[in-house]
PDB file of C-alpha atoms in Angstrom:
ATOM      1  CA  UNK A   1      -0.170  -0.148   0.176  1.00 54.00           C
ATOM      2  CA  UNK A   2       1.008   3.844  -1.102  1.00 74.00           C
ATOM      3  CA  UNK A   3      -0.242   5.594   1.788  1.00 92.00           C
ATOM      4  CA  UNK A   4      -2.868   8.344   1.173  1.00 95.00           C
ATOM      5  CA  UNK A   5      -2.787   9.545  -1.919  1.00 96.00           C
ATOM      6  CA  UNK A   6      -4.271  13.413  -3.074  1.00 97.00           C
ATOM      7  CA  UNK A   7      -3.607  14.409  -7.055  1.00 97.00           C
ATOM      8  CA  UNK A   8      -2.998  17.435  -7.995  1.00 97.00           C
ATOM      9  CA  UNK A   9       0.070  18.269  -5.474  1.00 96.00           C
ATOM     10  CA  UNK A  10       0.066  22.010  -6.397  1.00 97.00           C
ATOM     11  CA  UNK A  11      -2.911  23.630  -8.137  1.00 98.00           C
ATOM     12  CA  UNK A  12      -3.159  27.751  -9.709  1.00 98.00           C
ATOM     13  CA  UNK A  13      -6.560  29.119 -10.307  1.00 98.00           C
ATOM     14  CA  UNK A  14      -7.539  32.053 -11.338  1.00 98.00           C
ATOM     15  CA  UNK A  15     -10.005  33.538  -8.553  1.00 97.00           C
ATOM     16  CA  UNK A  16     -13.921  32.826  -9.967  1.00 98.00           C
ATOM     17  CA  UNK A  17     -12.606  29.603 -11.192  1.00 98.00           C
ATOM     18  CA  UNK A  18     -13.916  26.176  -9.684  1.00 98.00           C
ATOM     19  CA  UNK A  19     -11.103  23.397  -8.301  1.00 98.00           C
ATOM     20  CA  UNK A  20     -11.585  19.642  -7.913  1.00 98.00           C
ATOM     21  CA  UNK A  21      -9.281  18.071  -6.120  1.00 98.00           C
ATOM     22  CA  UNK A  22      -9.131  14.052  -5.282  1.00 98.00           C
ATOM     23  CA  UNK A  23      -7.561  11.584  -2.337  1.00 98.00           C
ATOM     24  CA  UNK A  24      -7.367   8.326  -2.417  1.00 97.00           C
ATOM     25  CA  UNK A  25      -7.436   6.670   0.852  1.00 96.00           C
ATOM     26  CA  UNK A  26      -5.694   3.697   2.240  1.00 94.00           C
ATOM     27  CA  UNK A  27      -7.572   0.513   0.866  1.00 91.00           C
ATOM     28  CA  UNK A  28     -10.061  -0.533   2.723  1.00 86.00           C
ATOM     29  CA  UNK A  29      -9.896   2.011   5.633  1.00 91.00           C
ATOM     30  CA  UNK A  30     -13.457   3.211   5.706  1.00 91.00           C
ATOM     31  CA  UNK A  31     -13.184   6.480   7.235  1.00 94.00           C
ATOM     32  CA  UNK A  32     -11.583   9.407   5.104  1.00 96.00           C
ATOM     33  CA  UNK A  33     -11.652  13.258   6.543  1.00 97.00           C
ATOM     34  CA  UNK A  34     -10.094  16.690   4.654  1.00 97.00           C
ATOM     35  CA  UNK A  35      -8.518  19.278   6.583  1.00 97.00           C
ATOM     36  CA  UNK A  36      -7.320  23.328   5.411  1.00 97.00           C
ATOM     37  CA  UNK A  37      -3.787  24.306   6.162  1.00 95.00           C
ATOM     38  CA  UNK A  38      -2.879  27.414   6.741  1.00 94.00           C
ATOM     39  CA  UNK A  39       0.793  29.169   6.580  1.00 89.00           C
ATOM     40  CA  UNK A  40       2.015  29.112  10.152  1.00 87.00           C
ATOM     41  CA  UNK A  41      -1.354  27.375  11.819  1.00 91.00           C
ATOM     42  CA  UNK A  42      -2.644  23.300  12.553  1.00 94.00           C
ATOM     43  CA  UNK A  43      -4.881  21.705  10.599  1.00 96.00           C
ATOM     44  CA  UNK A  44      -8.846  23.287  10.371  1.00 96.00           C
ATOM     45  CA  UNK A  45     -11.441  20.647   9.916  1.00 96.00           C
ATOM     46  CA  UNK A  46     -13.736  20.283   6.984  1.00 96.00           C
ATOM     47  CA  UNK A  47     -15.685  16.754   6.706  1.00 97.00           C
ATOM     48  CA  UNK A  48     -15.302  13.703   6.716  1.00 95.00           C
ATOM     49  CA  UNK A  49     -16.987  10.452   5.434  1.00 95.00           C
ATOM     50  CA  UNK A  50     -18.451   6.600   6.704  1.00 93.00           C
ATOM     51  CA  UNK A  51     -17.803   4.901   4.033  1.00 93.00           C
ATOM     52  CA  UNK A  52     -19.948   6.863   1.267  1.00 93.00           C
ATOM     53  CA  UNK A  53     -22.061   8.571   3.654  1.00 94.00           C
ATOM     54  CA  UNK A  54     -20.644  12.232   4.606  1.00 94.00           C
ATOM     55  CA  UNK A  55     -20.985  12.104   8.921  1.00 93.00           C
ATOM     56  CA  UNK A  56     -20.135  15.755   9.904  1.00 92.00           C
ATOM     57  CA  UNK A  57     -19.281  19.081   8.630  1.00 93.00           C
ATOM     58  CA  UNK A  58     -17.336  22.199   9.180  1.00 92.00           C
ATOM     59  CA  UNK A  59     -18.680  24.948   9.787  1.00 88.00           C
ATOM     60  CA  UNK A  60     -15.862  26.176   7.683  1.00 81.00           C
ATOM     61  CA  UNK A  61     -17.379  24.718   4.700  1.00 85.00           C
ATOM     62  CA  UNK A  62     -19.650  27.645   2.956  1.00 88.00           C
ATOM     63  CA  UNK A  63     -21.631  26.476   0.402  1.00 92.00           C
ATOM     64  CA  UNK A  64     -18.998  26.737  -2.363  1.00 96.00           C
ATOM     65  CA  UNK A  65     -17.222  23.613  -0.882  1.00 96.00           C
ATOM     66  CA  UNK A  66     -18.355  20.089  -1.134  1.00 95.00           C
ATOM     67  CA  UNK A  67     -17.299  17.035  -0.971  1.00 96.00           C
ATOM     68  CA  UNK A  68     -18.139  13.778  -2.344  1.00 96.00           C
ATOM     69  CA  UNK A  69     -17.152   9.807  -1.992  1.00 96.00           C
ATOM     70  CA  UNK A  70     -19.153   8.381  -4.355  1.00 91.00           C
ATOM     71  CA  UNK A  71     -18.534   4.311  -4.150  1.00 87.00           C
ATOM     72  CA  UNK A  72     -16.849   4.708  -0.351  1.00 85.00           C
ATOM     73  CA  UNK A  73     -13.131   4.587  -1.932  1.00 91.00           C
ATOM     74  CA  UNK A  74     -11.971   7.927  -3.213  1.00 96.00           C
ATOM     75  CA  UNK A  75     -13.550  11.338  -2.584  1.00 98.00           C
ATOM     76  CA  UNK A  76     -13.085  14.843  -4.329  1.00 98.00           C
ATOM     77  CA  UNK A  77     -13.481  18.203  -2.616  1.00 98.00           C
ATOM     78  CA  UNK A  78     -14.498  20.895  -5.257  1.00 97.00           C
ATOM     79  CA  UNK A  79     -14.744  24.024  -4.921  1.00 97.00           C
ATOM     80  CA  UNK A  80     -16.589  26.739  -6.531  1.00 97.00           C
ATOM     81  CA  UNK A  81     -16.306  30.865  -7.651  1.00 97.00           C
ATOM     82  CA  UNK A  82     -12.670  30.295  -5.631  1.00 97.00           C
ATOM     83  CA  UNK A  83     -11.600  33.519  -3.137  1.00 96.00           C
ATOM     84  CA  UNK A  84      -8.054  34.590  -1.632  1.00 96.00           C
ATOM     85  CA  UNK A  85      -8.955  33.594   0.713  1.00 95.00           C
ATOM     86  CA  UNK A  86      -8.997  30.149   0.089  1.00 96.00           C
ATOM     87  CA  UNK A  87      -5.619  29.244  -0.737  1.00 97.00           C
ATOM     88  CA  UNK A  88      -4.276  27.168   1.809  1.00 97.00           C
ATOM     89  CA  UNK A  89      -2.896  23.692   1.621  1.00 96.00           C
ATOM     90  CA  UNK A  90      -5.690  21.128   1.166  1.00 97.00           C
ATOM     91  CA  UNK A  91      -5.091  17.634   3.617  1.00 97.00           C
ATOM     92  CA  UNK A  92      -6.992  14.474   3.145  1.00 97.00           C
ATOM     93  CA  UNK A  93      -6.499  11.713   5.679  1.00 96.00           C
ATOM     94  CA  UNK A  94      -8.070   8.235   6.010  1.00 95.00           C
ATOM     95  CA  UNK A  95      -8.261   5.841   9.032  1.00 92.00           C
ATOM     96  CA  UNK A  96     -10.134   2.000   9.903  1.00 89.00           C
ATOM     97  CA  UNK A  97     -12.772   2.829  12.265  1.00 81.00           C
ATOM     98  CA  UNK A  98     -13.061  -1.217  13.161  1.00 72.00           C
ATOM     99  CA  UNK A  99     -12.008  -1.473  16.923  1.00 63.00           C
ATOM    100  CA  UNK A 100     -10.618   1.725  19.758  1.00 63.00           C
ATOM    101  CA  UNK A 101      -7.600   3.321  19.002  1.00 60.00           C
ATOM    102  CA  UNK A 102      -7.809   4.588  14.786  1.00 74.00           C
ATOM    103  CA  UNK A 103      -4.977   6.272  13.795  1.00 84.00           C
ATOM    104  CA  UNK A 104      -5.264   8.591  11.094  1.00 91.00           C
ATOM    105  CA  UNK A 105      -2.719   8.504   7.708  1.00 93.00           C
ATOM    106  CA  UNK A 106      -2.576  11.575   5.756  1.00 95.00           C
ATOM    107  CA  UNK A 107      -2.002  12.527   2.466  1.00 95.00           C
ATOM    108  CA  UNK A 108       0.609  14.991   1.786  1.00 94.00           C
ATOM    109  CA  UNK A 109      -2.004  17.708   0.535  1.00 95.00           C
ATOM    110  CA  UNK A 110      -2.641  19.741  -2.311  1.00 97.00           C
ATOM    111  CA  UNK A 111      -1.360  23.296  -2.598  1.00 97.00           C
ATOM    112  CA  UNK A 112      -3.487  25.777  -3.632  1.00 98.00           C
ATOM    113  CA  UNK A 113      -2.712  29.217  -4.677  1.00 98.00           C
ATOM    114  CA  UNK A 114      -5.640  31.674  -6.091  1.00 98.00           C
ATOM    115  CA  UNK A 115      -4.408  34.453  -8.053  1.00 97.00           C
TER     116      UNK A 115
ATOM    117  CA  UNK B   1     -16.098  23.165  21.795  1.00 86.00           C
ATOM    118  CA  UNK B   2     -12.614  21.816  21.543  1.00 91.00           C
ATOM    119  CA  UNK B   3      -9.862  23.110  21.110  1.00 95.00           C
ATOM    120  CA  UNK B   4      -5.950  22.836  21.954  1.00 97.00           C
ATOM    121  CA  UNK B   5      -2.766  25.086  22.795  1.00 96.00           C
ATOM    122  CA  UNK B   6       0.632  25.141  22.461  1.00 94.00           C
ATOM    123  CA  UNK B   7       3.849  27.115  23.041  1.00 80.00           C
ATOM    124  CA  UNK B   8       3.788  29.851  21.505  1.00 74.00           C
ATOM    125  CA  UNK B   9       6.713  31.117  18.585  1.00 84.00           C
ATOM    126  CA  UNK B  10       9.031  28.529  17.308  1.00 94.00           C
ATOM    127  CA  UNK B  11      11.960  26.672  19.050  1.00 95.00           C
ATOM    128  CA  UNK B  12      15.682  26.547  17.995  1.00 97.00           C
ATOM    129  CA  UNK B  13      17.483  23.801  20.160  1.00 97.00           C
ATOM    130  CA  UNK B  14      21.749  23.020  19.848  1.00 97.00           C
ATOM    131  CA  UNK B  15      21.658  18.499  19.203  1.00 97.00           C
ATOM    132  CA  UNK B  16      21.401  16.782  22.043  1.00 97.00           C
ATOM    133  CA  UNK B  17      19.907  19.315  24.271  1.00 97.00           C
ATOM    134  CA  UNK B  18      16.441  19.074  26.092  1.00 97.00           C
ATOM    135  CA  UNK B  19      12.832  19.162  24.223  1.00 96.00           C
ATOM    136  CA  UNK B  20      10.049  20.487  25.457  1.00 97.00           C
ATOM    137  CA  UNK B  21       7.090  21.562  23.748  1.00 97.00           C
ATOM    138  CA  UNK B  22       4.199  22.727  26.036  1.00 97.00           C
ATOM    139  CA  UNK B  23       0.113  21.981  25.014  1.00 97.00           C
ATOM    140  CA  UNK B  24      -2.750  22.108  26.849  1.00 97.00           C
ATOM    141  CA  UNK B  25      -6.475  21.037  25.619  1.00 97.00           C
ATOM    142  CA  UNK B  26     -10.492  22.284  26.362  1.00 96.00           C
ATOM    143  CA  UNK B  27     -13.087  19.040  25.724  1.00 94.00           C
ATOM    144  CA  UNK B  28     -15.420  16.750  27.718  1.00 89.00           C
ATOM    145  CA  UNK B  29     -15.211  13.800  28.924  1.00 87.00           C
ATOM    146  CA  UNK B  30     -11.700  12.175  27.969  1.00 89.00           C
ATOM    147  CA  UNK B  31     -10.729  12.731  24.816  1.00 93.00           C
ATOM    148  CA  UNK B  32      -7.198  10.722  22.667  1.00 93.00           C
ATOM    149  CA  UNK B  33      -4.981  13.183  22.405  1.00 95.00           C
ATOM    150  CA  UNK B  34      -1.626  13.204  20.133  1.00 96.00           C
ATOM    151  CA  UNK B  35       1.611  14.306  18.656  1.00 97.00           C
ATOM    152  CA  UNK B  36       1.593  14.544  14.688  1.00 97.00           C
ATOM    153  CA  UNK B  37       5.200  15.170  13.813  1.00 97.00           C
ATOM    154  CA  UNK B  38       5.324  17.511   9.860  1.00 95.00           C
ATOM    155  CA  UNK B  39       8.890  17.084   7.797  1.00 93.00           C
ATOM    156  CA  UNK B  40       9.692  19.380   5.708  1.00 87.00           C
ATOM    157  CA  UNK B  41       7.981  18.618   2.215  1.00 84.00           C
ATOM    158  CA  UNK B  42       6.127  15.555   3.913  1.00 87.00           C
ATOM    159  CA  UNK B  43       2.693  14.475   5.412  1.00 89.00           C
ATOM    160  CA  UNK B  44       1.684  14.631   8.391  1.00 94.00           C
ATOM    161  CA  UNK B  45       2.538  11.676  10.608  1.00 94.00           C
ATOM    162  CA  UNK B  46       1.320  10.228  14.359  1.00 95.00           C
ATOM    163  CA  UNK B  47       4.417  10.261  15.990  1.00 97.00           C
ATOM    164  CA  UNK B  48       2.743   9.032  19.412  1.00 97.00           C
ATOM    165  CA  UNK B  49      -0.608   8.713  21.054  1.00 95.00           C
ATOM    166  CA  UNK B  50      -2.347   8.639  24.949  1.00 95.00           C
ATOM    167  CA  UNK B  51      -5.734   7.181  24.896  1.00 91.00           C
ATOM    168  CA  UNK B  52      -6.407   7.620  28.447  1.00 91.00           C
ATOM    169  CA  UNK B  53      -5.604   9.854  31.989  1.00 93.00           C
ATOM    170  CA  UNK B  54      -2.201   9.232  32.866  1.00 95.00           C
ATOM    171  CA  UNK B  55      -0.631   7.046  29.876  1.00 95.00           C
ATOM    172  CA  UNK B  56       2.744   7.452  28.362  1.00 97.00           C
ATOM    173  CA  UNK B  57       2.543   7.965  24.447  1.00 96.00           C
ATOM    174  CA  UNK B  58       7.063   7.677  23.434  1.00 97.00           C
ATOM    175  CA  UNK B  59       8.496   6.638  19.453  1.00 97.00           C
ATOM    176  CA  UNK B  60      11.713   7.548  18.254  1.00 95.00           C
ATOM    177  CA  UNK B  61      12.719   8.782  21.686  1.00 97.00           C
ATOM    178  CA  UNK B  62      10.160  11.289  22.480  1.00 98.00           C
ATOM    179  CA  UNK B  63       7.650  11.035  24.985  1.00 98.00           C
ATOM    180  CA  UNK B  64       4.380  12.973  26.332  1.00 98.00           C
ATOM    181  CA  UNK B  65       2.532  11.797  29.605  1.00 98.00           C
ATOM    182  CA  UNK B  66      -1.626  12.465  28.969  1.00 97.00           C
ATOM    183  CA  UNK B  67      -2.413  14.860  32.520  1.00 96.00           C
ATOM    184  CA  UNK B  68      -5.977  15.004  33.469  1.00 94.00           C
ATOM    185  CA  UNK B  69      -5.844  17.035  36.295  1.00 95.00           C
ATOM    186  CA  UNK B  70      -3.507  20.222  34.309  1.00 96.00           C
ATOM    187  CA  UNK B  71      -5.288  19.095  31.049  1.00 96.00           C
ATOM    188  CA  UNK B  72      -1.778  18.714  29.384  1.00 97.00           C
ATOM    189  CA  UNK B  73       0.361  16.597  27.215  1.00 98.00           C
ATOM    190  CA  UNK B  74       3.984  17.936  26.927  1.00 98.00           C
ATOM    191  CA  UNK B  75       5.851  16.746  24.512  1.00 98.00           C
ATOM    192  CA  UNK B  76       9.435  15.438  25.549  1.00 98.00           C
ATOM    193  CA  UNK B  77      12.812  14.090  24.180  1.00 98.00           C
ATOM    194  CA  UNK B  78      15.912  13.827  26.523  1.00 97.00           C
ATOM    195  CA  UNK B  79      18.479  14.719  23.255  1.00 96.00           C
ATOM    196  CA  UNK B  80      17.377  15.902  20.304  1.00 97.00           C
ATOM    197  CA  UNK B  81      19.482  15.850  17.634  1.00 97.00           C
ATOM    198  CA  UNK B  82      19.416  17.354  13.415  1.00 97.00           C
ATOM    199  CA  UNK B  83      16.779  14.850  11.876  1.00 96.00           C
ATOM    200  CA  UNK B  84      14.295  16.730  14.731  1.00 97.00           C
ATOM    201  CA  UNK B  85      13.917  19.084  13.366  1.00 97.00           C
ATOM    202  CA  UNK B  86       9.872  19.436  12.260  1.00 97.00           C
ATOM    203  CA  UNK B  87       6.920  20.948  13.046  1.00 96.00           C
ATOM    204  CA  UNK B  88       4.759  19.252  15.519  1.00 97.00           C
ATOM    205  CA  UNK B  89       1.259  19.385  16.066  1.00 97.00           C
ATOM    206  CA  UNK B  90      -0.544  18.278  19.636  1.00 97.00           C
ATOM    207  CA  UNK B  91      -4.359  17.581  18.538  1.00 97.00           C
ATOM    208  CA  UNK B  92      -7.226  15.587  20.384  1.00 95.00           C
ATOM    209  CA  UNK B  93     -10.113  13.054  19.352  1.00 93.00           C
ATOM    210  CA  UNK B  94     -13.291  13.507  21.338  1.00 89.00           C
ATOM    211  CA  UNK B  95     -14.052   9.711  20.136  1.00 84.00           C
ATOM    212  CA  UNK B  96     -12.866   7.173  18.339  1.00 81.00           C
ATOM    213  CA  UNK B  97     -12.442   8.263  14.388  1.00 84.00           C
ATOM    214  CA  UNK B  98     -13.776  11.354  14.624  1.00 88.00           C
ATOM    215  CA  UNK B  99     -12.609  14.879  13.814  1.00 92.00           C
ATOM    216  CA  UNK B 100      -8.783  16.258  14.879  1.00 95.00           C
ATOM    217  CA  UNK B 101      -8.723  18.951  16.995  1.00 96.00           C
ATOM    218  CA  UNK B 102      -4.708  20.591  16.293  1.00 97.00           C
ATOM    219  CA  UNK B 103      -2.525  23.111  18.145  1.00 96.00           C
ATOM    220  CA  UNK B 104      -1.198  26.020  16.026  1.00 95.00           C
ATOM    221  CA  UNK B 105       1.841  24.182  15.654  1.00 96.00           C
ATOM    222  CA  UNK B 106       5.055  24.549  16.822  1.00 96.00           C
ATOM    223  CA  UNK B 107       8.496  24.831  14.502  1.00 96.00           C
ATOM    224  CA  UNK B 108      11.626  22.286  16.093  1.00 97.00           C
ATOM    225  CA  UNK B 109      15.157  23.549  14.253  1.00 97.00           C
ATOM    226  CA  UNK B 110      18.191  22.356  15.506  1.00 97.00           C
ATOM    227  CA  UNK B 111      21.420  22.799  15.365  1.00 97.00           C
ATOM    228  CA  UNK B 112      24.719  20.807  14.844  1.00 95.00           C
TER     229      UNK B 112
END
């Protein structure tokens, strides 16, 4: 297993454009999480899935943000009408929640720059 | 809501120095506590964890003890190496598999 994979690694877009990021979790991991990290800050939770069901969304996730995990495997995070404040590192993590003491494994992130 | 507070500012040490990075938290009940590390150009990696009061997590010479009475989970290492240079994040998880709440991170630089 190669771990959590995120694509693209970097994305530069013009303000107002839509962008979509992809996350491939560790296979058989049933939970998938999205976080956002700005420079000098810790990651902030956005949303997470249990298989294909979106179980929780943060208030940070405005109407311009949408996430899907259609078959309980990979996930996409779309940002519509991007704003400069959306510039950040978007992190994906996955875990296997079948027992206590689960560990979340993180991908290397997608760095978004809105110009 | 839940929150995690780490000591302010970057930390710069000489090799073999003693390291402490303070972490305090606010949460209800008994969350699990974690330290994650982010090396330059890499993703977050779990360094150690503790799931109940008085547990001590340890890994690669790093240790942290879950102190319920002081709501703290301070990270320590007796002798740091240049290769320990990274950003360290304290985090809590209210229930198994739920969201992680992170502190703001502490940049550690170890000079030879």
